Amino acid sequence: MLVLGLETSCDETGVALYHSEHGLLGDALFSQIDLHRVYGGVVPELASRDHVKRMLPLIREVLGQAGRTAHDIDAIAYTAGPGLVGALLVGASCAQAMAFAWGIPALGVHHMEGHLLAPMLESNPPAFPFVALLVSGGHTQLVRVDGIGRYELLGESLDDAAGEAFDKTAKLMGLPYPGGPEIARLAEQGTIGRFTFPRPMTDRPGLDLSFSGLKTFTLNTWQQCKAAGDDSEQTRCDIALAFQQAVVDTLAIKCKRALKQTGLNQLVIAGGVSANQALRTSLEALTAQLGGGVFYARPRFCTDNGAMIAYAGCQRLLAGQHEQLGIHVHARWPMEQLPPV
C-alpha cells in the first residue's frame, strides 16, 4: 500500500510517501520559522495561508522524488488533530478533496501518535511494549504503549509543555524565535554549577510534570543579574545551561519512575524536544542502568513531518480502519480515545 501523508498541524507543511513494503519513498518539508520569527511566535492565520500556498508544490516534489504519479497512491493520511484548527483544515480539505477525486480512502491521523511512531521509521525500531516520553512545544506526556492505539496515559504536564517552556524562557531572555534551539546552543558554552535551578514536582510522588514555575525562576534569575549590571553573553549562557539541565533532569527522573512503575526497560522519546542532545544523553545513561534502551527518530523526523503521518496512517489503513467522506479536525484530542489496531 502506498500512502500519501500530509502534516499541517501548526507551522510546518510536511508531505511524504510511505510504502507498506518498501518504506519511505519521498519526504519534503517547508518550515514557516522565518515567516513567524518577526512576531516571536506562530500567527495562526498566517500559518493557515502558507499551508495553502505550499501544499500542492510539496506534493509534486515528493511524487517526483519517488518517481510515482497520483494514480499510484492507494490512500491519503492527514493530521486531523490536535493542533491549530485553521492549519488542520487546510490539510484535511486537501486530503479529502484529492481522495474524492482519485477514488481512494483518506484517514485522519492523531498528530501525537505520529510522533510516537516516528522511531518506527528507523533501522532499529523499538518493540512493544515500551514507555514513551512525548515532549514537544504543545505536549509533554508519559505514556505506556502496548501497541498501536493501546495507550495508557501515565502523567503529563499540568501547565506549560517542555518545548513551550524552552521557547517562552528564550523569549523572556531576549533570544530569537524559535527559542528551544537557541537555549540549547547557549547551554553548550555555559558554566556548570554557577546557577542551580529547581527540579519541579520531583519531590512528590506521581508522574505529572510542571514547567511554568521553572520558567518564572529563570526570568527572576535573569532580571536579578541584569539589575546587578551583569547581562553578559556568558551569564546568558550560564542561565541557559541551568535551565536546560533542570528540564532534562526533571524529565529523566519522571522517566525512571515510569519505567519502574510499569516494569519496562524500553523508552521511546518523540516530539521536537527529543532532538535535544542533552536529553538524549541523559536518557541513554538512564536506560543503560536499567538494562534497556532508548529509541528516537533522526532529527528531521523529531519535529513535525509528513513521514510520521504517512506511517501511522498506513498502519491503521492496513488494519482496515477507514472513515466516511467529510472534513473533521480536532483542536484537542486525547490520544487514549484512539481505537486499537
PDB file of C-alpha atoms in Angstrom, residues 4-6 13-17 28 54-65 68 70 73 76 94-95 98 102:
ATOM      1  CA  LEU A   4       0.488   9.959   0.913  1.00  0.00           C
ATOM      2  CA  GLY A   5       0.937  11.705   4.278  1.00  0.00           C
ATOM      3  CA  LEU A   6       0.065  15.356   4.901  1.00  0.00           C
ATOM      4  CA  THR A  13       3.927  21.794   5.938  1.00  0.00           C
ATOM      5  CA  GLY A  14       5.032  18.178   5.632  1.00  0.00           C
ATOM      6  CA  VAL A  15       4.379  15.751   2.774  1.00  0.00           C
ATOM      7  CA  ALA A  16       5.647  12.187   2.401  1.00  0.00           C
ATOM      8  CA  LEU A  17       5.061   8.933   0.533  1.00  0.00           C
ATOM      9  CA  ALA A  28       9.527  17.113   1.842  1.00  0.00           C
ATOM     10  CA  ARG A  54       2.913  25.185  -0.048  1.00  0.00           C
ATOM     11  CA  MET A  55       0.776  22.036  -0.153  1.00  0.00           C
ATOM     12  CA  LEU A  56       0.480  21.242  -3.871  1.00  0.00           C
ATOM     13  CA  PRO A  57       4.088  22.144  -4.794  1.00  0.00           C
ATOM     14  CA  LEU A  58       5.330  19.849  -1.996  1.00  0.00           C
ATOM     15  CA  ILE A  59       3.083  17.007  -3.179  1.00  0.00           C
ATOM     16  CA  ARG A  60       4.508  17.368  -6.687  1.00  0.00           C
ATOM     17  CA  GLU A  61       8.035  17.419  -5.238  1.00  0.00           C
ATOM     18  CA  VAL A  62       7.516  14.208  -3.287  1.00  0.00           C
ATOM     19  CA  LEU A  63       5.943  12.405  -6.232  1.00  0.00           C
ATOM     20  CA  GLY A  64       8.957  13.425  -8.280  1.00  0.00           C
ATOM     21  CA  GLN A  65      11.372  12.120  -5.612  1.00  0.00           C
ATOM     22  CA  ARG A  68       5.433   7.975  -8.844  1.00  0.00           C
ATOM     23  CA  ALA A  70      -1.055  10.389  -8.348  1.00  0.00           C
ATOM     24  CA  ILE A  73      -1.362   6.395  -4.485  1.00  0.00           C
ATOM     25  CA  ILE A  76      -4.090   9.551   1.941  1.00  0.00           C
ATOM     26  CA  CYS A  94      -6.781  18.939   0.607  1.00  0.00           C
ATOM     27  CA  ALA A  95      -6.682  15.257   1.588  1.00  0.00           C
ATOM     28  CA  MET A  98      -7.894  14.536  -3.582  1.00  0.00           C
ATOM     29  CA  TRP A 102      -8.980   9.874  -7.121  1.00  0.00           C
TER      30      TRP A 102
END
